[in-house]
Coordinates of C-alpha atoms and ligand atoms in Angstrom, one line a residue:
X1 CA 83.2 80.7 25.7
X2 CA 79.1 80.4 25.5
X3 CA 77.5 82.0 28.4
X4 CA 73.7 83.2 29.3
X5 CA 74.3 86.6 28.4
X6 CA 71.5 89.2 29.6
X7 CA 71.8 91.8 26.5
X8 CA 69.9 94.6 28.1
X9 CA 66.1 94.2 30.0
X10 CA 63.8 91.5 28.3
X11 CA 66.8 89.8 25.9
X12 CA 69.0 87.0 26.6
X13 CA 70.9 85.5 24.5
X14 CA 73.2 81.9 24.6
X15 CA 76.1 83.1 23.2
X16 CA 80.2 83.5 22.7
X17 CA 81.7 86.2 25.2
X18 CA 84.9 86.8 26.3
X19 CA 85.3 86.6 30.3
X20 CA 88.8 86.5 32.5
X21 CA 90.0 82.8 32.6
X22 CA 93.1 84.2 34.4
X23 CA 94.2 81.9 37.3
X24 CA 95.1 84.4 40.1
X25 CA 98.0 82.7 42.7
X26 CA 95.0 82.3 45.3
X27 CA 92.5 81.7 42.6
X28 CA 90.9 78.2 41.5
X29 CA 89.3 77.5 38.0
X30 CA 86.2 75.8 38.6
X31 CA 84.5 73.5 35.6
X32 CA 80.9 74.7 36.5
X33 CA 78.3 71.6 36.7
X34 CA 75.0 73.1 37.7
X35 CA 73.9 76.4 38.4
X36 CA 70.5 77.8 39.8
X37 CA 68.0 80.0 38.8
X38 CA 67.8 82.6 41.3
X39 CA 64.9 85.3 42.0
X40 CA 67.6 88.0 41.4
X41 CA 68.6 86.8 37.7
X42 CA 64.8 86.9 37.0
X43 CA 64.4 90.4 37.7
X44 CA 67.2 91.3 36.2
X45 CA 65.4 89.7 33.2
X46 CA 62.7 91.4 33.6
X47 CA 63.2 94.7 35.1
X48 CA 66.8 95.3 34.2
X49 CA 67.5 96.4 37.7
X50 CA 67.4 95.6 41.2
X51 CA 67.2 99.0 43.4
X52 CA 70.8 101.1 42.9
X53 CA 71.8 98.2 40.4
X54 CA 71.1 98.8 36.8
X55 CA 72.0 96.4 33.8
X56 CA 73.6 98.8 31.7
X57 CA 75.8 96.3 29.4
X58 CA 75.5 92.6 28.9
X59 CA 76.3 90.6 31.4
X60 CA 76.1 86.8 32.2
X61 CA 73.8 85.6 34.5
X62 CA 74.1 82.9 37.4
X63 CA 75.5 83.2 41.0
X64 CA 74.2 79.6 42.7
X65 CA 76.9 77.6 41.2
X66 CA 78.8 73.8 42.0
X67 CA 81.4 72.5 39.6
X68 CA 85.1 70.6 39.9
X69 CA 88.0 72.2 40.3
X70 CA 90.5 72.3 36.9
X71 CA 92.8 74.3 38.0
X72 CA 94.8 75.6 40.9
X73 CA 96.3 78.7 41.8
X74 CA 100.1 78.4 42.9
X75 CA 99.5 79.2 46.6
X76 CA 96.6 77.5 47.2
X77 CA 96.8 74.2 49.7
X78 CA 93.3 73.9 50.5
X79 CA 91.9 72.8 47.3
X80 CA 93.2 70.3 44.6
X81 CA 92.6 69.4 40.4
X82 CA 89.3 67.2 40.5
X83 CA 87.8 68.4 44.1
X84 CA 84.2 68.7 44.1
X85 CA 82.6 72.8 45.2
X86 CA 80.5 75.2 45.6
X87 CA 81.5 79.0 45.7
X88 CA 80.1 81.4 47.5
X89 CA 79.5 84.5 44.9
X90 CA 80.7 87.6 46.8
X91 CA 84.1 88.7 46.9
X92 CA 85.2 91.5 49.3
X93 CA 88.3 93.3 49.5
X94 CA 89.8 91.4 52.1
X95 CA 91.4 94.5 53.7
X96 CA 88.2 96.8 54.1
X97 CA 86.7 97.7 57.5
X98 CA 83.8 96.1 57.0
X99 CA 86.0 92.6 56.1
X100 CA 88.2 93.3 59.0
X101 CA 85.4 93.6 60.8
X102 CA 83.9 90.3 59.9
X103 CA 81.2 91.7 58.1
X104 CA 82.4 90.9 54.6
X105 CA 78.9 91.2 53.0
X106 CA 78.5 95.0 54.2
X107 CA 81.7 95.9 52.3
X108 CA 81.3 97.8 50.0
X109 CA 83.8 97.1 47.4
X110 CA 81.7 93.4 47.3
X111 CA 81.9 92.1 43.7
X112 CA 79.2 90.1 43.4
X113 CA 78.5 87.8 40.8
X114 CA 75.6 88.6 38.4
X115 CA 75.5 91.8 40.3
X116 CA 75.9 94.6 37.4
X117 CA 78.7 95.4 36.2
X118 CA 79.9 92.1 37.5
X119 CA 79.3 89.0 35.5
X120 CA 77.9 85.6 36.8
X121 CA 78.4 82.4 36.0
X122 CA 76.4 80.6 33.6
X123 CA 79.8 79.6 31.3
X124 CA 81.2 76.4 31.3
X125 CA 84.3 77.7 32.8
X126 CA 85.2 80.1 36.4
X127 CA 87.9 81.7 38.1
X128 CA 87.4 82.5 41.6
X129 CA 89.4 83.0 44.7
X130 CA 90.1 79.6 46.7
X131 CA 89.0 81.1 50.0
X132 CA 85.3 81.4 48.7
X133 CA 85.1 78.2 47.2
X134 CA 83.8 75.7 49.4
X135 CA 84.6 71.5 49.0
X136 CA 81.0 69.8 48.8
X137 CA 81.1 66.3 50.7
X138 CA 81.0 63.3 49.2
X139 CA 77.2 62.4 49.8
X140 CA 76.5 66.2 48.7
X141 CA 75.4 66.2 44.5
X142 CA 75.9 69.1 42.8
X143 CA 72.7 70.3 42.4
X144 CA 72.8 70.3 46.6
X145 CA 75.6 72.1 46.3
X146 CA 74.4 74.5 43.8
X147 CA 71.0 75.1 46.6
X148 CA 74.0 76.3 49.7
X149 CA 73.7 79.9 48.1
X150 CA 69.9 80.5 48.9
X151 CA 70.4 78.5 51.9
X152 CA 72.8 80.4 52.9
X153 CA 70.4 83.4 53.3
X154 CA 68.4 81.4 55.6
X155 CA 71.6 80.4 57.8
X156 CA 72.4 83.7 57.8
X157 CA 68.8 84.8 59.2
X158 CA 68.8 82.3 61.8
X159 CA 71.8 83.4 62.8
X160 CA 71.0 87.0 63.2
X161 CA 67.6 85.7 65.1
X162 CA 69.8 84.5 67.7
X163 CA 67.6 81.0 68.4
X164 CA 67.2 79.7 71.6
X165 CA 66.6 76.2 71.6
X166 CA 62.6 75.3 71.6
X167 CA 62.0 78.8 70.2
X168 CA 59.1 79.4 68.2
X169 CA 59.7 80.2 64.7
X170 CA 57.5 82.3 62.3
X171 CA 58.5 83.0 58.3
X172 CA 55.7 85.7 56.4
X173 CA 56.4 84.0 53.0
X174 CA 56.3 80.3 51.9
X175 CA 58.5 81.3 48.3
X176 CA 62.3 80.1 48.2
X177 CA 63.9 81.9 50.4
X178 CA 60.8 81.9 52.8
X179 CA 61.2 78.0 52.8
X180 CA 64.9 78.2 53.6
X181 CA 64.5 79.9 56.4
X182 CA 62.3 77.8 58.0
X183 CA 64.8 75.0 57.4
X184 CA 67.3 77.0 58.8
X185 CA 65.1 78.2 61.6
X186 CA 65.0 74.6 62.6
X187 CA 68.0 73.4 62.1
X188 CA 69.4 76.4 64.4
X189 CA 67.1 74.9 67.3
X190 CA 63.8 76.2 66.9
X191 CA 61.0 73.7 68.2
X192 CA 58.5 74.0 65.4
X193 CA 58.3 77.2 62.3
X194 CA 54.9 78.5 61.3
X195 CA 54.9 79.6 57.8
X196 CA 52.5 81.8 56.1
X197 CA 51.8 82.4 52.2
X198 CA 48.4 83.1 50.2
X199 CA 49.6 80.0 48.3
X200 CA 47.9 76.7 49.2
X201 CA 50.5 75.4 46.6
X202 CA 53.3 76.7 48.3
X203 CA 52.8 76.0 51.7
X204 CA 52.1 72.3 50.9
X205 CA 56.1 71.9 49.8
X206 CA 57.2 73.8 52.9
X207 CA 54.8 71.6 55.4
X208 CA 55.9 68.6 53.4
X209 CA 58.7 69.1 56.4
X210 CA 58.2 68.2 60.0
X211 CA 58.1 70.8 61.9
X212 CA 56.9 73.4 59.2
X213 CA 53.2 74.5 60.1
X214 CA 51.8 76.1 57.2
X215 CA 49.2 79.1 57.7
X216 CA 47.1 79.8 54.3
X217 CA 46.3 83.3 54.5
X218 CA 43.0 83.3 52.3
X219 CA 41.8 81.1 55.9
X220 CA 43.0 83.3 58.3
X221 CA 45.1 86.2 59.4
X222 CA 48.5 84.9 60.7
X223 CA 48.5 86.9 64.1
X224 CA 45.2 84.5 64.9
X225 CA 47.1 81.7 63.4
X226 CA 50.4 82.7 66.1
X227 CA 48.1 83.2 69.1
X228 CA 46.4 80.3 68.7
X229 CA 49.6 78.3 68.6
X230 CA 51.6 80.0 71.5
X231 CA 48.4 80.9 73.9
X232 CA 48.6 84.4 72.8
X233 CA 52.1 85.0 74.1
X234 CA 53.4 85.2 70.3
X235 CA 56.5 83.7 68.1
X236 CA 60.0 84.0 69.6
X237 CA 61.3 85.3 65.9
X238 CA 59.9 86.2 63.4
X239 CA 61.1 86.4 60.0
X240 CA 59.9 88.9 57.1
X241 CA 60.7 87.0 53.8
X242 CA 57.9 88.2 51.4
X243 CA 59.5 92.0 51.0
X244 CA 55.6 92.7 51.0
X245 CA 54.6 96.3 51.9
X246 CA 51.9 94.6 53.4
X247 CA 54.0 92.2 55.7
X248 CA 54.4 95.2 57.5
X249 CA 50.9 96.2 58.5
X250 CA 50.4 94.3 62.4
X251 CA 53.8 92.9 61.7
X252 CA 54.8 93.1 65.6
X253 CA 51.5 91.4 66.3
X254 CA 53.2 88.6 65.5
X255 CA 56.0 88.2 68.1
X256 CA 55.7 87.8 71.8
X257 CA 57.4 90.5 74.3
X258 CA 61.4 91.3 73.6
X259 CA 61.2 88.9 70.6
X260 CA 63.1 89.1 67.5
X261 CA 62.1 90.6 63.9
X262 CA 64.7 89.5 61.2
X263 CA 64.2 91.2 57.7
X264 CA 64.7 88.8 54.9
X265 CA 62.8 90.2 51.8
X266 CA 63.7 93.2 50.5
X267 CA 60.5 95.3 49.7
X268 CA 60.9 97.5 46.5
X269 CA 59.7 100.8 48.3
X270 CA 60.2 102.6 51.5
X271 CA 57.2 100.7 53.6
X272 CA 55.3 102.0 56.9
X273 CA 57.1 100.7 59.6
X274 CA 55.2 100.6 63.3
X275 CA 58.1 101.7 65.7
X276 CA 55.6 101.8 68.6
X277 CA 54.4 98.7 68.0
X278 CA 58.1 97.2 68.3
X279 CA 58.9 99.4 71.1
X280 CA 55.7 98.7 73.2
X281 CA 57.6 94.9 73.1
X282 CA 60.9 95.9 73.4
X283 CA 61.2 93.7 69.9
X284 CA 64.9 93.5 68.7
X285 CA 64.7 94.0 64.9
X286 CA 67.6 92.5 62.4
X287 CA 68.4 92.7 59.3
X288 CA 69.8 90.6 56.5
X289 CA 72.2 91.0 53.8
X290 CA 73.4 87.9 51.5
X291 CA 75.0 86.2 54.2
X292 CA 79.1 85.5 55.8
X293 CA 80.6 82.8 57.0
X294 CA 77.7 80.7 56.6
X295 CA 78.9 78.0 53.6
X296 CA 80.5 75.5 55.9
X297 CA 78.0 75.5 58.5
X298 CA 75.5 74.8 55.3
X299 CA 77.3 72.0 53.8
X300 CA 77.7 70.5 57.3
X301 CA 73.9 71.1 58.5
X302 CA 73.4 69.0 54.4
X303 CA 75.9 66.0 54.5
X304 CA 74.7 65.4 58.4
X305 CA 70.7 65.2 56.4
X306 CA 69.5 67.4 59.2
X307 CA 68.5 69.6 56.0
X308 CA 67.6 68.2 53.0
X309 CA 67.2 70.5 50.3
X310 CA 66.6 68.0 47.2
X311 CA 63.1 68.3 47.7
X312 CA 63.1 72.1 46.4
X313 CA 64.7 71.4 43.3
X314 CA 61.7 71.3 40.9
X315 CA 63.1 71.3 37.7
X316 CA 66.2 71.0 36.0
X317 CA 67.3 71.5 32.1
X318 CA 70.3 71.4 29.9
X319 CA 72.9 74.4 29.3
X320 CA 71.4 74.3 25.9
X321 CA 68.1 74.8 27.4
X322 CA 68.7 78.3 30.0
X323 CA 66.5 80.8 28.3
X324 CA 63.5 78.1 28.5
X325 CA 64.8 77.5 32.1
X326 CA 64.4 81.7 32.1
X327 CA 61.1 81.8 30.6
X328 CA 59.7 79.3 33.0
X329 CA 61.1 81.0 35.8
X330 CA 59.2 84.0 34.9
X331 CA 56.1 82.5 34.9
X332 CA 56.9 82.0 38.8
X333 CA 54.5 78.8 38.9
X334 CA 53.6 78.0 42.7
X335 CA 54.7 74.7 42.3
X336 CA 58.3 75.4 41.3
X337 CA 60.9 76.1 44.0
X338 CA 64.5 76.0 42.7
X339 CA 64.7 75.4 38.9
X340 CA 68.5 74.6 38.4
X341 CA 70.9 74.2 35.1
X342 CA 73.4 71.8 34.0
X343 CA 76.2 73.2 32.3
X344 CA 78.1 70.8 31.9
X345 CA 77.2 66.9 32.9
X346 CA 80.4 64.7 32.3
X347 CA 83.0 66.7 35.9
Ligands
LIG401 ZN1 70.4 83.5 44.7

């Protein structure tokens, strides 16, 4: 089977490899149609690692993924042949503490896909287990479907915010992610979502949303840009989705009294972090990781059109096509949000 197969740091290759095509009893096969490009593929491109994970033999790339089912599993009742889905990429071991729990991104034993040593899913063909395969609506495309992953993260942060209706929003970081938190921000009840990016680009797609305030930093600072929209009193939540060192300098100058700091981006280094600041305002800080038990909630908060994430998908090319897809990615234009890949058109 072809697959984009990451050879080691810097090579890719379109190319025959040989991946498990075994239908598990509680597994579907899933005829993949599009898949995105995601910020974690790039830098596995690039850097050949992501913090502890290290490329270290070839794997495929692609974890933001829709396509038809083919095949089903002989227990499985909640899917059928020719359903429409999206899969959510980790797998945990359904029996860990950290599953049982309910905190099945925190397990450990996750397998992950495009996570070394575990391969993604840019291949015409997957096998995956039915319970993390999600059907899309019927007014849901695809290439929505293949956008719940990275909106997931966002669903996930505005969960761990805790929203109150009318609250306040503020995202450090108008990039993909940064953008799908604000949606999810507002979706989850929050009145209005400052954003703030060094990007005049940038910030024009996110405020192309109502209820997205963009803040261009090369203007002003955006502590000045908060106070001067809540009276001084500061953002209800705050979310950090840059992974900027620098985010982290006056970061609790940003939120009002016993407000909320989520952690989105994931800096590459240990950063300075101001624990009296955040104690002198009793700030509750959060952090996120991927995301659980968000997909449905996603694909609702989508077919309803409360969040509409077409708009973010900037470009899209042909299987044929991924390492151009790659290269273009790399070049991390300010202009592109989501660039996305079809694998295979005729599902
Ligand atoms: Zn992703």
């Amino acid at each position: 089977m072809q697959a984009l197969v990451l050879e080691e740091k810097g090579v890719l290759a379109l190319r025959d490899i040989d991946l498990p095509l075994t239908v598990g009893p509680e597994d579907v096969k899933i005829a993949i149609h599009t898949v995105g490009v995601c910020g974690s593929d790039v830098h596995y491109y690039t850097h050949g690692a992501i913090g502890p994970y290290v490329v270290r033999a070839p794997m495929v790339l692609g974890h933001e993924a829709a396509g038809t089912v083919v095949e089903v599993g002989e227990n499985v009742r909640s899917l059928s042949v020719g359903d429409r889905v999206c899969m959510e990429p980790g797998v945990p071991d359904p029996s860990s503490r950290a599953s049982k729990l309910g905190l099945y991104n925190v397990d450990p034993a996750v397998r992950f896909w495009a996570t070394p040593p575990v391969h993604g899913i840019l291949a015409p063909y997957a096998v995956h287990p039915a319970a993390f395969t999600y059907r899309l609506p019927d007014n849901v495309s695809f290439a929505e479907g293949a956008m719940v992953e990275p909106f997931a993260i966002g669903m996930q942060a505005a969960t761990r915010a805790r929203i109150v209706p009318g609250d306040v929003g503020a995202v450090i970081g108008a990039g993909p992610i940064g953008i799908m938190v604000a949606l999810a921000a507002l979706a989850g009840g929050c009145s209005r979502v400052l954003i703030s990016d060094f990007s005049a680009e940038k910030l024009a797609i996110a405020a192309a949303y109502p209820g997205i305030e963009p803040v261009n930093l090369t203007e002003t600072t955006f502590a000045a840009a908060i106070a001067k929209a809540t009276g001084g009193w500061g953002a209800d939540v705050v979310f950090e989705a840059s992974g900027s060192a620098k985010a982290f300098d006056g970061l609790f100058d940003l939120v009002r009294p016993g407000g909320a700091v989520v952690l989105v981006g994931l800096p590459v280094d240990t950063v300075r972090f101001d624990v009296p600041g955040a104690i002198s305002k009793e700030v509750r800080v959060e952090t996120v990781f991927r995301y659980a038990n968000v997909f449905d909630r996603a694909l609702e908060l989508i077919a309803s059109g409360k969040v509409d994430l077409k708009p973010l998908i900037t470009g899209t090319y042909a299987f044929g096509e991924s390492i151009a897809a790659f290269e273009r990615a790399v070049e991390a234009r300010p202009t592109d949000v989501k660039l996305q890949i079809r694998v295979q058109e005729e599902n």
